[in-house]
Amino acid sequence: MAQTLAFVRSRSTGGGTGSPGDHHAVVEAALARLDLDAKTRLLAGQDLWTLPALPEIGLDSLVMSDGPVGVRGAAWSADDPSLCLPSPTALAATWDPALARRAGRVLAQEAHRKGAHVLLAPTVNLHRSPLGGRHFEAYSEDPLLTSRIGTGYVTGVQESGIAATVKHFVANDAETERFTVDNRVSERALRELYLAPFEAIVRDAGPWALMSAYNGVNGTTMTEHRALQTGVLREEWGFDGVVVSDWLAARDTVRAIEGGLDVAMPGPQTVFGPALAAAVRDGRVAESTVDRAVRRVLLLAARVGLLKGAAPVVPVGRRPAPLDGPGVAREIAARSFVLLSNRAGALPLDTSAVPSIALIGRAARDARFLGGGSATVYPARVVSPLDGLTEALPDGSILTYTMGADANDQLEVAAKGFELRAVLRDAHGHRLAEQPLALGRVRWMDGAIPAGVGYDALATVEITGTFTPLDSGTHHFGTSGTGDFRLTVDGTVLYDGADPEGGDPMEVLTGRAIPRGSAELEAGRPVEVSLLHRAPKVAFGPIRGVTFGLTHRDPQRDGDRLIEEAVAAARAADTAVVVVATTERVESEGFDRTNLRLPGRQDELVARVAAANPRTVVVVNAGAPVEMPWREDVAAILLTWFPGQEGGAALADVLLGREEPGGRLPTTWPARLEDAPVTRVSPEEGVLPYDEGLFVGYRAWERHATPPAYPFGHGLGYTTWEYLALTVADGCARVRLRNTGTRPGRETVQLYAEPVGPAGGRPARQLAGLATITAEPGETVDVEIPVADRTFQVWDEEAGAWDVVAGPYLLHAARSAADSVLTASVPLPPSDPGRS
Ligand code: BGC
């Protein structure tokens, strides 16, 4: 069965019952009733996540929430759980915009449940370098794949009545000095690579919001970038939504409003609000400029149903039918897993005999299911690989678990074995409130302080309760966040002191752990723990709140012993499954990676286990490329990304052959960091040149003498395919292929265009179209794939316009960027400028 996709444009204010005319009239009437102070207030966050309500015009408060794997909601804590989908790179690895659309729908459903109106996602920056700290949060190194997945996602969110926020506009591709870095990008690379996903999504999905990035581009900070935010985005592309700043990215009242920024987040102190009103009063900003921004905010409010008199684009009764969130999370996970290698049919595991599996790895038990930073959500449950396999294996199966190596050399938020609560007190030590905690972490921002306790009344917060160790030995304890702490375990004060504040606000918010002391504890004997924060209130610029935590690390086992135990278990089993992973110290928002090695002794572990058992399957649980020096020595490698809350269940589905691993690499996987085309993510004197121009990802690898470990687009399934025919007519390719295996399968058909003749500075080939199809054994399928117009266009920097480059071109139907199964020639580029 061939699957084709047709997205309904959802950009107009119409669609549901809210016609553009209705919205225009209501918005204008509302605007006319606002004075300057109210208008400028509406352009500034009133707290971390919301805009103020203006009852005088029937406007409710608009709530924004991250994004992109789940919807956190205004409270950011484990006590208010959220569905957690696989990481964005995993979603892109499905190469399936229809699935991305379902992801969008399920997240919109979550947003409605949590009272949010604007989802701060998707992230459509590119995988420029594997070192980028937020690599896991972006889709791909390729703008077309990014556009298609992003379009699906935004469509799904907005057809459910929630606004999507495409971010971070633009060239926010690394984290080092992210607030200030000035990325120097050629006009052509900007247009053909970095702006391209934003452009396609604006055109094809009509997002209602977009987030302006922290960084600068070619000398101007993005929140003030009139040429890009107004010239390109609004005037050229026709974007009619709201531009919201990244959190704390707006720095200058006049330059930001003149530069096209509509909303400065977070509040309450921002460069808009009273500062903007003052700028109008003293003649530095025209009131009509403020009005333009207010109109856009009111239109957004109307679209999501917050402005009285304006029908929302999607009325409650017309929302899509509810989806089973965990079911969608599990389906996306299995569809995203990339089978990188599979020697002698090691996978799926043979369950005809009684399976005997040695499961190995810290992440096999303590699932690493998402990347760190603002994308963090707290799901109600997480299925680890151990949970998933235990549940799925038939009765009588033998499943052993050993840790093998513990790469987490850091303290982690107190969780297993802890029973905790937070006690809030005033300056006289009187108890104001108490709140149970699912984890040893408090993160209350402004309004979210429990039981209505006023921020000013609060003097101390104590995280307290009991800890029952699983293992005897030396337990390490620590804090996260900054401030003045007293930490007591089992009656002994381990730490009493204060430390200075500072650093990246996001880092302080997400809380790096600091070791404070240790205690000798016995397995099974509960002890009292208390972490008293004597000055818990923090402010990062305008953000006020309480954010700190109790952290812990189990006794460290001897590394050699751990490996020996795993090797012995592997030797005794038919199959060894080793789960290797990065840690939150390696992949997170707020900093870039420094190398691509698996942390700790995991490489050694894999090599030793593989030597002991020829049927060693390695599961790579990482959001971005890692080096795999053992990759030729193991039976199979399955890449599972950060697979979301149902990852372990999906892993069992795929290992046992109930589902096929459906993923294809959305980004090239280098064998070694030094082979990667872009390895510099650190600015010098504030400037980061994108010297490689167009040559990122496979566009660059094509020119390298050294091949990557696995090319862009690579991924195996459980069946085999024969590509029978490729024809091209009227800008559309038709591919015929047959499932030649013995089980139903899914194939991702990839089209790459290769210019014949003078390259004109163009890459040797570029992705021109994609589709996923399914077929039964022996079934032949025809699939039609429109060839993206941009395949035949280059940005002419002198003319400041797109230029169609006459053919001929070769079109390859291929299973990766480094492959060609069938080739057809395209004599002249098609001339329909409407397609992406
Ligand atoms: C991130 C954004 C996020 C925002 C709000 C920022 O630090 O860059 O992606 O939406 O925080 O959490």
Tab-separated table of N, CA, C and O and ligand atoms in Angstrom, residues 48-49 65-68 72 76 119-121 123 134 137 165 167-168 172 175 178-179 211-214 245-248 265-266 373-375 504-506 509 589-590, ligand 1:
chain	number	residue	atom	x	y	z
A	48	LEU	N	6.948	33.579	33.854
A	48	LEU	CA	7.809	32.737	33.015
A	48	LEU	C	7.123	32.257	31.742
A	48	LEU	O	7.757	32.093	30.698
A	49	TRP	N	5.815	32.001	31.786
A	49	TRP	CA	5.166	31.343	30.644
A	49	TRP	C	3.931	32.029	30.094
A	49	TRP	O	3.365	31.551	29.110
A	65	SER	N	4.161	26.791	26.507
A	65	SER	CA	4.864	25.708	27.196
A	65	SER	C	5.798	24.967	26.240
A	65	SER	O	5.446	24.712	25.091
A	66	ASP	N	6.987	24.575	26.763
A	66	ASP	CA	7.858	23.687	25.988
A	66	ASP	C	7.192	22.314	25.975
A	66	ASP	O	6.498	21.938	26.931
A	67	GLY	N	7.407	21.442	24.993
A	67	GLY	CA	8.068	21.456	23.721
A	67	GLY	C	9.516	20.918	23.817
A	67	GLY	O	10.110	20.942	24.850
A	68	PRO	N	9.926	20.114	22.770
A	68	PRO	CA	9.120	19.512	21.692
A	68	PRO	C	8.674	18.063	21.950
A	68	PRO	O	7.851	17.564	21.207
A	72	ARG	N	5.137	20.521	28.974
A	72	ARG	CA	5.442	20.589	30.383
A	72	ARG	C	4.317	21.220	31.178
A	72	ARG	O	4.031	20.809	32.278
A	76	TRP	N	6.638	22.906	36.294
A	76	TRP	CA	7.675	22.094	35.658
A	76	TRP	C	8.169	21.110	36.705
A	76	TRP	O	9.224	21.266	37.259
A	119	LEU	N	2.502	25.878	21.990
A	119	LEU	CA	3.564	24.903	22.224
A	119	LEU	C	4.867	25.479	21.665
A	119	LEU	O	4.911	25.869	20.491
A	120	LEU	N	5.905	25.515	22.494
A	120	LEU	CA	7.179	26.116	22.066
A	120	LEU	C	7.999	25.063	21.311
A	120	LEU	O	9.006	24.565	21.794
A	121	ALA	N	7.562	24.720	20.147
A	121	ALA	CA	8.193	23.693	19.323
A	121	ALA	C	7.538	23.770	17.937
A	121	ALA	O	6.433	24.301	17.822
A	123	THR	N	11.743	22.559	17.000
A	123	THR	CA	13.081	23.107	16.770
A	123	THR	C	13.529	22.668	15.377
A	123	THR	O	13.659	21.470	15.126
A	134	ARG	N	22.343	20.627	21.507
A	134	ARG	CA	20.905	20.370	21.329
A	134	ARG	C	20.629	19.596	20.044
A	134	ARG	O	19.520	19.663	19.508
A	137	GLU	N	17.578	17.669	19.774
A	137	GLU	CA	16.334	18.420	19.751
A	137	GLU	C	16.005	18.943	18.356
A	137	GLU	O	14.925	19.495	18.136
A	165	THR	N	5.184	26.877	17.679
A	165	THR	CA	6.173	27.960	17.634
A	165	THR	C	7.438	27.407	16.991
A	165	THR	O	8.189	26.657	17.632
A	167	LYS	N	11.092	27.202	15.986
A	167	LYS	CA	12.226	27.865	16.638
A	167	LYS	C	13.533	27.209	16.217
A	167	LYS	O	13.506	26.094	15.693
A	168	HIS	N	14.664	27.815	16.379
A	168	HIS	CA	14.938	29.149	16.882
A	168	HIS	C	15.450	29.919	15.675
A	168	HIS	O	16.477	29.528	15.109
A	172	ASN	N	20.641	28.889	14.992
A	172	ASN	CA	20.948	28.568	16.397
A	172	ASN	C	21.326	27.081	16.437
A	172	ASN	O	20.583	26.246	16.879
A	175	GLU	N	25.535	25.601	21.061
A	175	GLU	CA	25.223	26.199	22.360
A	175	GLU	C	26.312	27.106	22.928
A	175	GLU	O	26.025	27.916	23.812
A	178	ARG	N	25.872	30.903	23.560
A	178	ARG	CA	24.662	30.986	22.741
A	178	ARG	C	23.908	32.302	22.856
A	178	ARG	O	23.188	32.695	21.951
A	179	PHE	N	24.078	33.011	23.981
A	179	PHE	CA	23.342	34.268	24.130
A	179	PHE	C	23.918	35.385	23.271
A	179	PHE	O	23.235	36.342	22.952
A	211	MET	N	9.823	31.550	17.143
A	211	MET	CA	10.682	32.054	18.223
A	211	MET	C	11.982	32.586	17.653
A	211	MET	O	12.670	31.910	16.892
A	212	SER	N	12.299	33.793	18.073
A	212	SER	CA	13.528	34.432	17.641
A	212	SER	C	14.677	33.944	18.530
A	212	SER	O	14.535	33.869	19.746
A	213	ALA	N	15.800	33.640	17.903
A	213	ALA	CA	16.898	32.956	18.608
A	213	ALA	C	17.715	33.906	19.477
A	213	ALA	O	17.617	35.123	19.364
A	214	TYR	N	18.545	33.314	20.329
A	214	TYR	CA	19.469	34.091	21.164
A	214	TYR	C	20.571	34.745	20.348
A	214	TYR	O	21.025	35.834	20.636
A	245	SER	N	10.357	36.189	21.601
A	245	SER	CA	11.803	36.059	21.824
A	245	SER	C	12.094	34.720	22.482
A	245	SER	O	11.251	34.205	23.234
A	246	ASP	N	13.273	34.162	22.243
A	246	ASP	CA	13.702	33.092	23.132
A	246	ASP	C	13.832	33.713	24.526
A	246	ASP	O	13.924	34.941	24.679
A	247	TRP	N	13.845	32.842	25.526
A	247	TRP	CA	13.738	33.331	26.904
A	247	TRP	C	14.969	34.178	27.291
A	247	TRP	O	16.080	33.672	27.328
A	248	LEU	N	14.754	35.467	27.491
A	248	LEU	CA	15.787	36.461	27.825
A	248	LEU	C	16.564	36.942	26.607
A	248	LEU	O	17.601	37.584	26.741
A	265	MET	N	9.816	37.549	26.157
A	265	MET	CA	9.606	36.572	27.243
A	265	MET	C	10.914	36.320	27.946
A	265	MET	O	11.967	36.398	27.325
A	266	PRO	N	10.905	35.890	29.193
A	266	PRO	CA	9.750	35.843	30.079
A	266	PRO	C	9.611	37.171	30.818
A	266	PRO	O	10.415	38.074	30.626
A	373	GLY	N	17.615	19.874	29.370
A	373	GLY	CA	17.353	21.280	29.092
A	373	GLY	C	15.869	21.585	29.096
A	373	GLY	O	15.082	20.886	29.730
A	374	SER	N	15.482	22.624	28.337
A	374	SER	CA	14.084	23.052	28.362
A	374	SER	C	13.164	22.008	27.765
A	374	SER	O	11.949	22.082	27.926
A	375	ALA	N	13.724	21.023	27.056
A	375	ALA	CA	12.898	19.946	26.491
A	375	ALA	C	12.485	18.928	27.551
A	375	ALA	O	11.665	18.057	27.283
A	504	ASP	N	24.888	30.134	33.083
A	504	ASP	CA	23.786	30.137	32.134
A	504	ASP	C	22.496	29.883	32.917
A	504	ASP	O	22.383	28.883	33.614
A	505	PRO	N	21.515	30.765	32.838
A	505	PRO	CA	20.284	30.586	33.613
A	505	PRO	C	19.649	29.214	33.386
A	505	PRO	O	19.134	28.600	34.315
A	506	MET	N	19.717	28.752	32.152
A	506	MET	CA	19.101	27.468	31.850
A	506	MET	C	19.810	26.353	32.614
A	506	MET	O	19.193	25.394	33.064
A	509	LEU	N	18.674	26.574	36.127
A	509	LEU	CA	17.305	26.064	36.188
A	509	LEU	C	17.264	24.547	36.131
A	509	LEU	O	16.518	23.895	36.840
A	589	GLU	N	20.899	20.882	26.485
A	589	GLU	CA	20.887	22.307	26.190
A	589	GLU	C	21.878	23.003	27.120
A	589	GLU	O	22.112	22.549	28.234
A	590	GLY	N	22.445	24.112	26.660
A	590	GLY	CA	23.273	24.935	27.543
A	590	GLY	C	24.761	24.801	27.303
A	590	GLY	O	25.532	25.664	27.697
B	1	BGC	C1	15.282	27.607	25.010
B	1	BGC	C2	13.966	27.534	24.256
B	1	BGC	C3	12.832	27.316	25.219
B	1	BGC	C4	12.853	28.423	26.258
B	1	BGC	C5	11.757	28.296	27.268
B	1	BGC	C6	15.230	28.590	26.164
B	1	BGC	O1	16.364	28.497	26.949
B	1	BGC	O2	16.310	27.981	24.125
B	1	BGC	O3	13.999	26.501	23.299
B	1	BGC	O4	11.611	27.289	24.519
B	1	BGC	O5	14.088	28.373	26.951
B	1	BGC	O6	11.965	27.193	28.093
